[in-house]
Coordinates of C-alpha atoms and ligand atoms in Angstrom, one line a residue:
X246 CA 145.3 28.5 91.9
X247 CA 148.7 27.0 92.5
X248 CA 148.1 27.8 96.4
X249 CA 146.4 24.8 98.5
X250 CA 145.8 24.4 102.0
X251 CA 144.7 20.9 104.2
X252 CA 143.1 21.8 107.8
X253 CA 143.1 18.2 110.3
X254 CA 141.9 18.4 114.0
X255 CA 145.2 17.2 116.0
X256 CA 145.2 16.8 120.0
X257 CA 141.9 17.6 122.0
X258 CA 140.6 20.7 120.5
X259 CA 143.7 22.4 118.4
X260 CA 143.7 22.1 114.3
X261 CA 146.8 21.8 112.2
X262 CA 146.9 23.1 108.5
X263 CA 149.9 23.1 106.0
X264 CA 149.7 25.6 102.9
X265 CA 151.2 24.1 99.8
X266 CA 152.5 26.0 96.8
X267 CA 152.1 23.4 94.0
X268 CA 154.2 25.8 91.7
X269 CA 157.3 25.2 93.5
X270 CA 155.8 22.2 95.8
X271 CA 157.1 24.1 99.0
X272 CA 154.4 23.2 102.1
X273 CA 154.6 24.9 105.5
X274 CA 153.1 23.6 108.2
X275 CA 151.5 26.7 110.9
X276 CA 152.4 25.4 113.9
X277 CA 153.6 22.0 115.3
X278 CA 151.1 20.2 118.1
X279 CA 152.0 16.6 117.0
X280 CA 154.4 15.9 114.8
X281 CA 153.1 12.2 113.7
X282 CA 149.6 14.0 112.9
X283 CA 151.5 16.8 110.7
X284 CA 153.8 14.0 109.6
X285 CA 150.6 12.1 108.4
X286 CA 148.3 14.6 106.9
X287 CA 151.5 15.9 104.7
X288 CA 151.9 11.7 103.9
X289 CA 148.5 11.7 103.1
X290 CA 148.5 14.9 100.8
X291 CA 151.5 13.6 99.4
X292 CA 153.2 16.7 100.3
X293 CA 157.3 17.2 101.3
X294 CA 157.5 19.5 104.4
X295 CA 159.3 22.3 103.8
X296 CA 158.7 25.3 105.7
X297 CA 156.9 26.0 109.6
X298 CA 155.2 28.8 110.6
X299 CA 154.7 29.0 114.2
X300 CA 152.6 32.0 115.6
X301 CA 153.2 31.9 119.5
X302 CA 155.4 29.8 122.0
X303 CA 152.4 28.1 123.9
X304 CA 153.6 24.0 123.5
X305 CA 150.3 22.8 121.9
X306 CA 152.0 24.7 118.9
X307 CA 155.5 24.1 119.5
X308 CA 156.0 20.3 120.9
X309 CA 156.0 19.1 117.4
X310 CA 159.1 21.2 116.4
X311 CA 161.7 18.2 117.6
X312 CA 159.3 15.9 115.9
X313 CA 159.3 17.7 112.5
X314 CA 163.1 18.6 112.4
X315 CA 163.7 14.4 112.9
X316 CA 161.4 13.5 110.2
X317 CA 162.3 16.4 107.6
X318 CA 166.4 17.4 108.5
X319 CA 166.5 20.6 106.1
X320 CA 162.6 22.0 107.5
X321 CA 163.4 25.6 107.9
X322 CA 161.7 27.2 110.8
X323 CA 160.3 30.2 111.2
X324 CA 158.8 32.4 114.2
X325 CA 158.1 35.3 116.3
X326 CA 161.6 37.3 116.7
X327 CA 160.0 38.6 119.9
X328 CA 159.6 35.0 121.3
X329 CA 162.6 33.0 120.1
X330 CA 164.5 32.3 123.2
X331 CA 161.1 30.6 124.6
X332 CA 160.6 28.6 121.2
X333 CA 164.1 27.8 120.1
X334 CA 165.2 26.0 117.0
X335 CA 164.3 29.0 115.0
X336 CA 165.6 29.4 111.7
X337 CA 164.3 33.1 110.7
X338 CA 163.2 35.6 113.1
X339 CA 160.1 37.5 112.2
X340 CA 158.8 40.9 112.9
X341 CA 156.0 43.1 112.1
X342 CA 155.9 43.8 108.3
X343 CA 158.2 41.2 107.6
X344 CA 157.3 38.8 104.9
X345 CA 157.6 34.6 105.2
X346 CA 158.0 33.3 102.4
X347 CA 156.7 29.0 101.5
X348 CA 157.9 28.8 97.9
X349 CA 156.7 31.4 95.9
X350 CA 154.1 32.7 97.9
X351 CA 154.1 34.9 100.9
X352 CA 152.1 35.6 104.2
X353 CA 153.0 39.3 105.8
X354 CA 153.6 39.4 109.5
X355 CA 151.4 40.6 111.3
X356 CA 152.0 41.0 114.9
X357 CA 149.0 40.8 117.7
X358 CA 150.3 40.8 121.2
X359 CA 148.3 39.9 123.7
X360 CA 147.4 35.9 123.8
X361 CA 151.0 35.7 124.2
X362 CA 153.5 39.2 124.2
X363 CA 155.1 37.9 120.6
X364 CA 152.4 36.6 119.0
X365 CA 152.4 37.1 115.1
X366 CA 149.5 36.1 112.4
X367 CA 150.9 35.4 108.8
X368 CA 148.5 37.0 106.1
X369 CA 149.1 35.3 102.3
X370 CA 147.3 38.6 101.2
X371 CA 147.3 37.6 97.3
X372 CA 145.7 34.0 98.6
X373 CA 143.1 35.9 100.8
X374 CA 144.0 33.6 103.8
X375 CA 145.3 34.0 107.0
X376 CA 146.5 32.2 109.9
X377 CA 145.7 33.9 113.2
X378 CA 146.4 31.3 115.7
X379 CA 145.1 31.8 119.1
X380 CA 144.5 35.3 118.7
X381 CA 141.0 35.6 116.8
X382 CA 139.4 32.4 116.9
X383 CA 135.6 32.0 114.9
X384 CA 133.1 33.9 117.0
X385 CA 136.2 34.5 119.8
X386 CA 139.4 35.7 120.9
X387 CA 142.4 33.6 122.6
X388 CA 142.7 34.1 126.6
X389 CA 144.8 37.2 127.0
X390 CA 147.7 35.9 129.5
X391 CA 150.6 38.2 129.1
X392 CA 149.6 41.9 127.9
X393 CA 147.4 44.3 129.4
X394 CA 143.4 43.6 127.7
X395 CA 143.4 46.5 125.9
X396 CA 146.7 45.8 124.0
X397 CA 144.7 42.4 122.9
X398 CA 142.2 45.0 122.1
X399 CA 144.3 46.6 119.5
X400 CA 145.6 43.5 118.5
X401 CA 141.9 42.6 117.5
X402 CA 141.4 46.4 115.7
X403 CA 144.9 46.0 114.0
X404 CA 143.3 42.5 112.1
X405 CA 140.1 44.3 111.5
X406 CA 141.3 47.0 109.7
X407 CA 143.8 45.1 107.6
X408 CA 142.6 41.9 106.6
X409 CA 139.6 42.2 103.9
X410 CA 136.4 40.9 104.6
X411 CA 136.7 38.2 102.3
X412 CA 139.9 36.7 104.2
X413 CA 139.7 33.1 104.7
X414 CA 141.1 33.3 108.5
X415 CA 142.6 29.9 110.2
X416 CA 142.2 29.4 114.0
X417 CA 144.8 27.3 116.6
X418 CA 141.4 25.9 118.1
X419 CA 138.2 24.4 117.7
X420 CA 136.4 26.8 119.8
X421 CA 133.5 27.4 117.9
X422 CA 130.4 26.1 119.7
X423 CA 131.3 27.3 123.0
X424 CA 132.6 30.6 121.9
X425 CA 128.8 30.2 119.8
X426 CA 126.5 29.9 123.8
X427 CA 128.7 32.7 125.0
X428 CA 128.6 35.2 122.5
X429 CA 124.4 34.6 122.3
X430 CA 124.4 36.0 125.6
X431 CA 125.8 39.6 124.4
X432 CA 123.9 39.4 121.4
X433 CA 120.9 37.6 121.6
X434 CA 119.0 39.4 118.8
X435 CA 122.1 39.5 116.6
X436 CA 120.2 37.4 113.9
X437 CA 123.7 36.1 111.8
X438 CA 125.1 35.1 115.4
X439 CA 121.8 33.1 115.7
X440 CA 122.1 31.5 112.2
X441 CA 125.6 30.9 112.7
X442 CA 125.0 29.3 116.2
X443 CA 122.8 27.3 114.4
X444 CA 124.9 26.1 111.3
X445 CA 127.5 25.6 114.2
X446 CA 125.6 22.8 116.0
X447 CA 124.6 21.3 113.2
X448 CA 128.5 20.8 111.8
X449 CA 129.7 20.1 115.4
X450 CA 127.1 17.0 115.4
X451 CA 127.9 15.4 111.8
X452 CA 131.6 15.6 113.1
X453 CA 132.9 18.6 110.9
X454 CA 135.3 21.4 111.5
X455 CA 133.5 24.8 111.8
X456 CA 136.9 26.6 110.4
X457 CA 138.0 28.1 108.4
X458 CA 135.6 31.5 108.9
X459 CA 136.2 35.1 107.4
X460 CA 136.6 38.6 108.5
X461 CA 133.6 39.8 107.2
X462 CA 131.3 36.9 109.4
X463 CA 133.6 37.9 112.1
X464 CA 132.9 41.1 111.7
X465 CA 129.1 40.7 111.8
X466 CA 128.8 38.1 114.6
X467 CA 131.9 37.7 117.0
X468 CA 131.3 40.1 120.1
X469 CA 135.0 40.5 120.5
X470 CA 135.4 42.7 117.8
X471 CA 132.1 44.3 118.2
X472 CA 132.7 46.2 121.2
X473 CA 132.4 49.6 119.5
X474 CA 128.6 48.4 118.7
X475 CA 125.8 50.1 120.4
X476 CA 123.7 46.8 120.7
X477 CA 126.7 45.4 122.4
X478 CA 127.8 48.2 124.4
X479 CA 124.4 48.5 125.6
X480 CA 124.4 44.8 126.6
X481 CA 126.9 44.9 128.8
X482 CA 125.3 48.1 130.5
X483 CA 128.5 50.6 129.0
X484 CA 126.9 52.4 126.5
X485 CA 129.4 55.0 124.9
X486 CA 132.4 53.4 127.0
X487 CA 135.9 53.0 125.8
X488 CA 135.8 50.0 122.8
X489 CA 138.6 48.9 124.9
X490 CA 136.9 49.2 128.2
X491 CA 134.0 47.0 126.8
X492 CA 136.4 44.5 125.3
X493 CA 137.8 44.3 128.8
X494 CA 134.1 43.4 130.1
X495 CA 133.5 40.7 127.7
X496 CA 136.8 38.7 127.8
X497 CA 136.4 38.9 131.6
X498 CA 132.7 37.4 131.2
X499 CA 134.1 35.2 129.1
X500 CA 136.8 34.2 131.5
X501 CA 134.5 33.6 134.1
X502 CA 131.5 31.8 131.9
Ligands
ZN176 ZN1 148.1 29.6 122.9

């Protein structure tokens, strides 16, 4: 394994990770919320920055960009094409398919409107990890503020069907527990919901991160992409509705919870 990655809690609730290629020793940081805490965990790591990958505009992942760019002068900067005039300072403009590249490994782009209009994940599909930002968060999905809901929708689908179940997928947040007492009220009887809930509080109160998860728990547990689900669909009282229509219903219950 010459690919590493370091997760630290930054701010109130957001995480920061860098990826490092020990090959080359390129390290990327996925998005900037502090700079001094991204600063130290790389100090601590003994890792050089080289490389940031920032998957949306919102300033909890940008406001370390000035930050970064003072401490490490030649840190190339990439982003979502679609959202570079709100982020500026981007070095290489990314767009669905696209490849960003941290040494001599590579995340894909995969683009997931909806959190924000530009958003982009960054799949390192031979490392089995990706970054999703606030788009799919563990046993959740990020606020949908500037896209219809059903384009979040698809956004969700489009990760589904391409990342393996095995995927090791990174979140912006530390969401967990309260994404946990929501989604046990669509799926009460969803018994690896209930275990998860479980392990969840039990992490949450010895002080540990419940990230990263993986597509395939996701998959099982997270009522955001379960919406084609009879048991869910059923909960919300829309059986054989539009998936979309029912995603819809449960990121508005969610809204209001
Ligand atoms: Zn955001």
């Amino acid at each position: 394994m010459t690919t590493h990655v370091h997760q630290f809690p930054c701010l109130k609730d957001n995480f920061g990770v860098l990826i490092h290629d020990s090959q080359t020793g390129a390290t990327a940081a996925i998005d900037a919320p502090d700079a001094d805490a991204v600063i130290a965990a790389a100090a601590a790591k003994g890792w050089d920055l080289t490389d940031l990958l920032i998957t949306h505009h919102h300033a909890d992942h940008t406001q370390g960009i000035p930050g970064l760019k003072a401490r490490y002068p030649k840190l190339r900067i990439a982003g979502p094409a679609k959202e570079a005039s709100r982020i500026g300072a981007l070095d290489v403009l990314l767009s669905e398919g696209d490849f960003a590249h941290v040494g001599d490994i590579a995340a894909k782009i995969i683009e997931t409107p909806g959190h924000t209009a530009g958003h982009i994940c960054y799949w390192f599909e031979e490392d089995a990890i990706a970054f999703c930002g606030d788009t799919l968060f563990a046993l959740g999905c990020g606020r949908v503020f500037e896209t219809p809901l059903s384009v979040m929708w698809d956004s969700l689908v489009k990760l589904a069907d391409r990342l393996p179940g095995e995927t090791e997928i990174y979140c912006g947040h530390e969401y967990t527990q309260s994404n946990a007492r929501f989604a046990v009220t669509i799926e009460p009887d969803n018994i690896v919901l209930k275990s998860r809930a479980e392990e969840i509080a039990r992490r949450r109160a010895a002080g540990e991160a419940t990230l990263p998860t993986t597509m395939a728990q996701e998959l099982a547990s997270n009522p955001f992409l379960r919406a084609e689900e009879p048991e869910v669909q059923a909960a919300v009282g829309m059986t054989g509705a539009d998936p979309a229509a029912v995603f819809a219903e449960i990121r508005t219950r969610k809204d209001n919870f």
